Amino acid sequence: MWQRSEVERLTGLSRHAIQDLCNQNTSRDGLGFWVPAVSKPGYARYDEGDLLAFYLVRQLTRAGFTLAEVEPVVFGMLEDDESFERALETKERRLVAQRDAVEAKLAALELLEDAVPSAPENRLYTIMGEALSSCAEAAIDVAAEKTSLESQDAELLRQRFIAAVFEMLDVIKGDLPCFWRRPSAPHRDHDEKCGLEHVVHALNDLQQAGVRPAARSSRDFVVATAQRLAGIASPRRSGFGGDHLQPRAKAAVYSLEAFCAAPETGVPIELVFGNGSYGFLAQATRACAAEID
């Protein structure tokens, strides 16, 4: 026979866990899972069968099962059916989801840590730049996979997309003007070296004209923007067909769709392109990518 303190040491279960498992008062804290070999008020002794049961409980709790989940899993293990396997698969799916959530939080924390060396007044912009760059990188990866883009074309698109991201950041920081706040003049010359200006004016013209995001002219706008982003000269303004787009241009469309679908890009897009631009771009890029598909 073993005392409870010895069972704790041998199995790794806590005193409270053993008490809850053996407590038959299920209306309170008891789980009613196990009755020790000797069980009297204030006195309990455990035999080999108890040790084996608590050893199994320990393995289950190590795998993420709660004490309340232990009993049905144990009974399932003893049945000649698929209930035990199903319980394990269900737990695995939940743990994988939790792991993914933790990894996402760690990635977000790492992004925030990158802002520590920046001057206090620049930390928000550093965080935004890191977030936008991360979204752009992920968007390029999605597009490259969908189009089997050559590595050199993918790298060129990546470089141009990151450059556009930091142009957006310059506008938000005030280093470049918010062109959408100016009177509409798409062809007016400016000294500022900002490739976003023509995109801003074209988008504003569509919105002011009441054009729907899924309309042909909106999809033409997305293609023109994608071709410029891809570094293709003389971007097409109308009458596009998905079959006639260069692979890099198609990848740019897919990357714009993924970029505009990311929640982290909503505020920056709205600040650069104007009120209502994020929703419009998200719908327009989605419609354009769907037609290419």
Protein backbone atom coordinates (compact mmCIF):
# COMPACT_ATOMS: atom_id res chain seq x y z
CA MET A 1 0.00 0.00 0.00
CA TRP A 2 1.08 3.56 -0.67
CA GLN A 3 0.20 6.81 1.05
CA ARG A 4 -1.17 9.75 -0.91
CA SER A 5 2.10 11.70 -0.62
CA GLU A 6 3.90 8.75 -2.20
CA VAL A 7 1.33 8.56 -5.00
CA GLU A 8 1.88 12.26 -5.66
CA ARG A 9 5.62 11.74 -5.95
CA LEU A 10 5.35 8.62 -8.11
CA THR A 11 2.75 9.92 -10.55
CA GLY A 12 3.35 13.67 -10.64
CA LEU A 13 -0.29 14.39 -9.84
CA SER A 14 -0.99 17.07 -7.28
CA ARG A 15 -2.71 16.42 -3.96
CA HIS A 16 -5.78 18.39 -5.10
CA ALA A 17 -5.97 16.44 -8.36
CA ILE A 18 -5.97 13.11 -6.50
CA GLN A 19 -8.54 14.40 -4.04
CA ASP A 20 -10.85 15.61 -6.81
CA LEU A 21 -10.54 12.36 -8.75
CA CYS A 22 -11.41 10.29 -5.69
CA ASN A 23 -14.07 12.57 -4.24
CA GLN A 24 -17.46 10.95 -4.89
CA ASN A 25 -19.42 14.14 -4.16
CA THR A 26 -19.90 15.17 -7.78
CA SER A 27 -22.28 17.99 -6.82
CA ARG A 28 -19.27 19.89 -5.48
CA ASP A 29 -15.61 19.42 -6.43
CA GLY A 30 -15.71 15.64 -6.70
CA LEU A 31 -15.26 13.91 -10.04
CA GLY A 32 -16.17 10.45 -8.76
CA PHE A 33 -13.62 8.89 -11.07
CA TRP A 34 -11.80 6.53 -8.74
CA VAL A 35 -12.20 4.82 -5.38
CA PRO A 36 -8.88 3.95 -3.67
CA ALA A 37 -8.21 0.49 -2.29
CA VAL A 38 -8.72 1.86 1.22
CA SER A 39 -10.95 4.89 1.56
CA LYS A 40 -12.09 6.16 4.93
CA PRO A 41 -12.79 9.70 6.17
CA GLY A 42 -9.39 11.32 6.55
CA TYR A 43 -7.57 8.13 5.61
CA ALA A 44 -6.71 6.54 2.27
CA ARG A 45 -4.26 3.92 1.01
CA TYR A 46 -3.49 3.03 -2.58
CA ASP A 47 -2.56 -0.29 -4.17
CA GLU A 48 -1.02 -1.29 -7.53
CA GLY A 49 -4.30 -0.83 -9.39
CA ASP A 50 -4.58 2.71 -8.03
CA LEU A 51 -1.04 3.51 -9.14
CA LEU A 52 -1.77 2.27 -12.65
CA ALA A 53 -4.99 4.31 -12.83
CA PHE A 54 -3.27 7.49 -11.68
CA TYR A 55 -0.33 6.82 -14.01
CA LEU A 56 -2.81 6.77 -16.90
CA VAL A 57 -4.46 9.96 -15.64
CA ARG A 58 -1.06 11.65 -15.56
CA GLN A 59 -0.36 10.71 -19.19
CA LEU A 60 -3.74 12.05 -20.25
CA THR A 61 -3.27 15.33 -18.41
CA ARG A 62 0.18 15.69 -19.96
CA ALA A 63 -1.56 15.43 -23.34
CA GLY A 64 -3.85 18.31 -22.44
CA PHE A 65 -6.92 16.51 -21.14
CA THR A 66 -8.54 18.12 -18.12
CA LEU A 67 -9.44 16.04 -15.09
CA ALA A 68 -13.10 16.36 -16.04
CA GLU A 69 -12.32 14.83 -19.46
CA VAL A 70 -10.37 11.91 -18.07
CA GLU A 71 -13.22 9.50 -17.26
CA PRO A 72 -14.87 9.32 -20.72
CA VAL A 73 -11.45 9.03 -22.37
CA VAL A 74 -10.46 6.16 -20.09
CA PHE A 75 -13.73 4.35 -20.73
CA GLY A 76 -13.24 4.94 -24.45
CA MET A 77 -9.78 3.41 -24.25
CA LEU A 78 -11.25 0.27 -22.74
CA GLU A 79 -13.90 -0.10 -25.44
CA ASP A 80 -13.31 -1.98 -28.67
CA ASP A 81 -14.53 0.84 -30.89
CA GLU A 82 -13.21 4.14 -32.25
CA SER A 83 -14.21 6.35 -29.32
CA PHE A 84 -10.68 6.50 -27.88
CA GLU A 85 -9.18 7.37 -31.26
CA ARG A 86 -11.82 10.05 -31.82
CA ALA A 87 -11.12 11.58 -28.42
CA LEU A 88 -7.40 11.75 -29.19
CA GLU A 89 -7.98 13.25 -32.64
CA THR A 90 -10.33 15.87 -31.20
CA LYS A 91 -7.78 16.84 -28.56
CA GLU A 92 -5.04 17.01 -31.19
CA ARG A 93 -7.06 19.41 -33.34
CA ARG A 94 -7.71 21.65 -30.35
CA LEU A 95 -4.07 21.64 -29.30
CA VAL A 96 -2.90 22.43 -32.83
CA ALA A 97 -5.32 25.36 -32.93
CA GLN A 98 -4.00 26.55 -29.57
CA ARG A 99 -0.42 26.17 -30.78
CA ASP A 100 -1.17 28.20 -33.89
CA ALA A 101 -2.77 30.90 -31.75
CA VAL A 102 0.25 31.01 -29.44
CA GLU A 103 2.64 31.16 -32.39
CA ALA A 104 0.64 34.04 -33.86
CA LYS A 105 0.84 35.88 -30.54
CA LEU A 106 4.58 35.29 -30.34
CA ALA A 107 5.00 36.65 -33.87
CA ALA A 108 2.96 39.73 -32.96
CA LEU A 109 5.02 40.19 -29.81
CA GLU A 110 8.24 39.95 -31.81
CA LEU A 111 6.90 42.65 -34.13
CA LEU A 112 6.25 44.92 -31.16
CA GLU A 113 9.71 44.22 -29.77
CA ASP A 114 11.23 45.47 -33.03
CA ALA A 115 9.94 48.92 -32.14
CA VAL A 116 11.84 49.11 -28.85
CA PRO A 117 15.05 50.68 -30.32
CA SER A 118 13.05 53.38 -32.13
CA ALA A 119 12.52 56.81 -30.66
CA PRO A 120 9.28 56.86 -28.64
CA GLU A 121 7.55 59.15 -31.15
CA ASN A 122 8.41 56.75 -33.99
CA ARG A 123 7.47 53.44 -32.36
CA LEU A 124 3.93 53.34 -33.69
CA TYR A 125 5.20 53.90 -37.22
CA THR A 126 7.82 51.21 -36.75
CA ILE A 127 5.13 48.78 -35.60
CA MET A 128 2.92 49.72 -38.55
CA GLY A 129 5.81 49.34 -40.99
CA GLU A 130 6.65 45.91 -39.63
CA ALA A 131 3.00 44.83 -39.78
CA LEU A 132 2.54 46.07 -43.34
CA SER A 133 5.79 44.46 -44.48
CA SER A 134 4.76 41.17 -42.89
CA CYS A 135 1.38 41.32 -44.66
CA ALA A 136 3.09 42.12 -47.96
CA GLU A 137 5.51 39.21 -47.57
CA ALA A 138 2.66 36.83 -46.78
CA ALA A 139 0.63 38.16 -49.72
CA ILE A 140 3.53 37.59 -52.13
CA ASP A 141 3.95 34.03 -50.83
CA VAL A 142 0.25 33.32 -51.43
CA ALA A 143 0.42 34.78 -54.94
CA ALA A 144 3.62 32.94 -55.84
CA GLU A 145 2.08 29.64 -54.79
CA LYS A 146 -1.10 30.24 -56.78
CA THR A 147 0.74 31.22 -59.96
CA SER A 148 3.95 29.14 -59.74
CA LEU A 149 5.83 32.40 -60.22
CA GLU A 150 9.51 32.23 -61.12
CA SER A 151 11.76 33.06 -58.18
CA GLN A 152 13.26 36.14 -59.85
CA ASP A 153 9.82 37.51 -60.71
CA ALA A 154 8.63 36.81 -57.18
CA GLU A 155 11.63 38.66 -55.76
CA LEU A 156 11.05 41.66 -58.04
CA LEU A 157 7.39 41.80 -57.02
CA ARG A 158 8.40 41.46 -53.38
CA GLN A 159 10.84 44.37 -53.60
CA ARG A 160 8.34 46.63 -55.35
CA PHE A 161 5.56 45.72 -52.92
CA ILE A 162 7.75 46.48 -49.90
CA ALA A 163 8.77 49.78 -51.49
CA ALA A 164 5.07 50.65 -51.92
CA VAL A 165 4.45 49.74 -48.29
CA PHE A 166 7.04 52.23 -47.12
CA GLU A 167 5.62 54.89 -49.44
CA MET A 168 2.33 54.34 -47.64
CA LEU A 169 4.12 54.71 -44.32
CA ASP A 170 5.76 57.96 -45.46
CA VAL A 171 2.33 59.35 -46.31
CA ILE A 172 0.96 58.37 -42.89
CA LYS A 173 3.98 59.85 -41.11
CA GLY A 174 3.53 63.10 -43.02
CA ASP A 175 6.77 62.83 -44.99
CA LEU A 176 4.66 62.77 -48.16
CA PRO A 177 1.30 64.49 -48.68
CA CYS A 178 -2.03 62.71 -48.38
CA PHE A 179 -2.94 63.11 -52.03
CA TRP A 180 -6.56 62.19 -51.51
CA ARG A 181 -7.01 65.38 -49.49
CA ARG A 182 -6.15 67.49 -52.55
CA PRO A 183 -8.59 68.52 -55.29
CA SER A 184 -8.86 65.79 -57.89
CA ALA A 185 -6.15 66.38 -60.47
CA PRO A 186 -4.76 63.07 -61.60
CA HIS A 187 -2.51 64.53 -64.27
CA ARG A 188 -1.07 67.38 -62.24
CA ASP A 189 2.69 67.20 -61.87
CA HIS A 190 4.18 67.06 -58.38
CA ASP A 191 7.72 67.09 -57.17
CA GLU A 192 7.07 64.32 -54.66
CA LYS A 193 8.39 60.91 -55.67
CA CYS A 194 5.35 58.91 -54.71
CA GLY A 195 4.06 56.17 -56.96
CA LEU A 196 0.81 56.03 -55.04
CA GLU A 197 -0.56 59.34 -56.25
CA HIS A 198 -2.02 58.14 -59.53
CA VAL A 199 -3.58 55.15 -57.74
CA VAL A 200 -5.18 57.42 -55.15
CA HIS A 201 -6.72 59.71 -57.75
CA ALA A 202 -7.96 56.82 -59.92
CA LEU A 203 -9.55 55.19 -56.88
CA ASN A 204 -11.17 58.44 -55.77
CA ASP A 205 -12.59 58.98 -59.26
CA LEU A 206 -14.24 55.55 -59.12
CA GLN A 207 -15.67 56.14 -55.67
CA GLN A 208 -16.92 59.63 -56.47
CA ALA A 209 -18.59 58.32 -59.60
CA GLY A 210 -20.42 55.72 -57.52
CA VAL A 211 -18.85 52.79 -59.37
CA ARG A 212 -19.38 49.47 -57.65
CA PRO A 213 -16.25 47.61 -56.48
CA ALA A 214 -17.10 44.56 -58.60
CA ALA A 215 -17.78 46.60 -61.75
CA ARG A 216 -15.61 46.17 -64.84
CA SER A 217 -13.99 49.59 -64.46
CA SER A 218 -13.06 48.75 -60.87
CA ARG A 219 -11.49 45.48 -61.93
CA ASP A 220 -9.64 47.30 -64.71
CA PHE A 221 -8.32 49.67 -62.04
CA VAL A 222 -7.07 46.72 -59.99
CA VAL A 223 -5.29 45.25 -63.01
CA ALA A 224 -3.68 48.59 -63.85
CA THR A 225 -2.52 48.94 -60.25
CA ALA A 226 -1.24 45.36 -60.20
CA GLN A 227 0.72 45.84 -63.43
CA ARG A 228 2.31 49.00 -62.11
CA LEU A 229 3.12 47.18 -58.88
CA ALA A 230 4.66 44.36 -60.91
CA GLY A 231 6.87 46.82 -62.80
CA ILE A 232 5.15 46.28 -66.14
CA ALA A 233 5.33 49.34 -68.41
CA SER A 234 2.21 50.95 -69.87
CA PRO A 235 -0.31 49.37 -67.51
CA ARG A 236 -3.62 48.44 -69.10
CA ARG A 237 -6.52 50.65 -68.06
CA SER A 238 -9.47 48.76 -69.52
CA GLY A 239 -10.68 45.67 -71.26
CA PHE A 240 -8.50 43.22 -69.42
CA GLY A 241 -8.73 39.49 -69.69
CA GLY A 242 -7.16 37.15 -67.18
CA ASP A 243 -5.73 34.96 -69.93
CA HIS A 244 -3.77 37.88 -71.37
CA LEU A 245 -2.08 38.98 -68.15
CA GLN A 246 1.57 38.25 -67.64
CA PRO A 247 2.28 35.82 -64.75
CA ARG A 248 3.83 38.59 -62.70
CA ALA A 249 0.76 40.76 -63.20
CA LYS A 250 -1.53 37.89 -62.16
CA ALA A 251 0.60 37.35 -59.08
CA ALA A 252 0.35 41.06 -58.31
CA VAL A 253 -3.45 40.85 -58.46
CA TYR A 254 -3.47 37.90 -56.07
CA SER A 255 -1.03 39.63 -53.74
CA LEU A 256 -3.17 42.78 -53.69
CA GLU A 257 -6.20 40.66 -52.85
CA ALA A 258 -4.39 38.97 -49.95
CA PHE A 259 -2.91 42.25 -48.74
CA CYS A 260 -6.25 44.05 -48.74
CA ALA A 261 -7.93 41.14 -46.95
CA ALA A 262 -5.58 41.37 -43.95
CA PRO A 263 -7.12 43.24 -40.98
CA GLU A 264 -3.71 44.78 -40.19
CA THR A 265 -3.82 46.76 -43.44
CA GLY A 266 -7.22 48.38 -42.90
CA VAL A 267 -6.19 51.50 -40.98
CA PRO A 268 -3.07 52.22 -43.10
CA ILE A 269 -5.01 51.85 -46.37
CA GLU A 270 -7.79 54.10 -45.12
CA LEU A 271 -5.31 56.77 -43.98
CA VAL A 272 -3.46 56.76 -47.30
CA PHE A 273 -6.26 56.28 -49.82
CA GLY A 274 -9.15 57.96 -48.02
CA ASN A 275 -12.43 57.19 -46.33
CA GLY A 276 -14.06 53.99 -47.57
CA SER A 277 -11.02 52.91 -49.57
CA TYR A 278 -10.29 49.76 -47.59
CA GLY A 279 -13.69 48.19 -48.14
CA PHE A 280 -13.70 49.21 -51.79
CA LEU A 281 -10.23 47.79 -52.46
CA ALA A 282 -10.97 44.56 -50.61
CA GLN A 283 -14.06 43.93 -52.72
CA ALA A 284 -12.51 45.09 -56.00
CA THR A 285 -9.37 42.98 -55.63
CA ARG A 286 -11.46 39.97 -54.61
CA ALA A 287 -13.69 40.37 -57.69
CA CYS A 288 -10.69 40.82 -59.96
CA ALA A 289 -8.89 37.76 -58.57
CA ALA A 290 -12.08 35.68 -58.93
CA GLU A 291 -12.34 36.57 -62.60
CA ILE A 292 -8.71 35.66 -63.18
CA ASP A 293 -9.38 32.29 -61.56
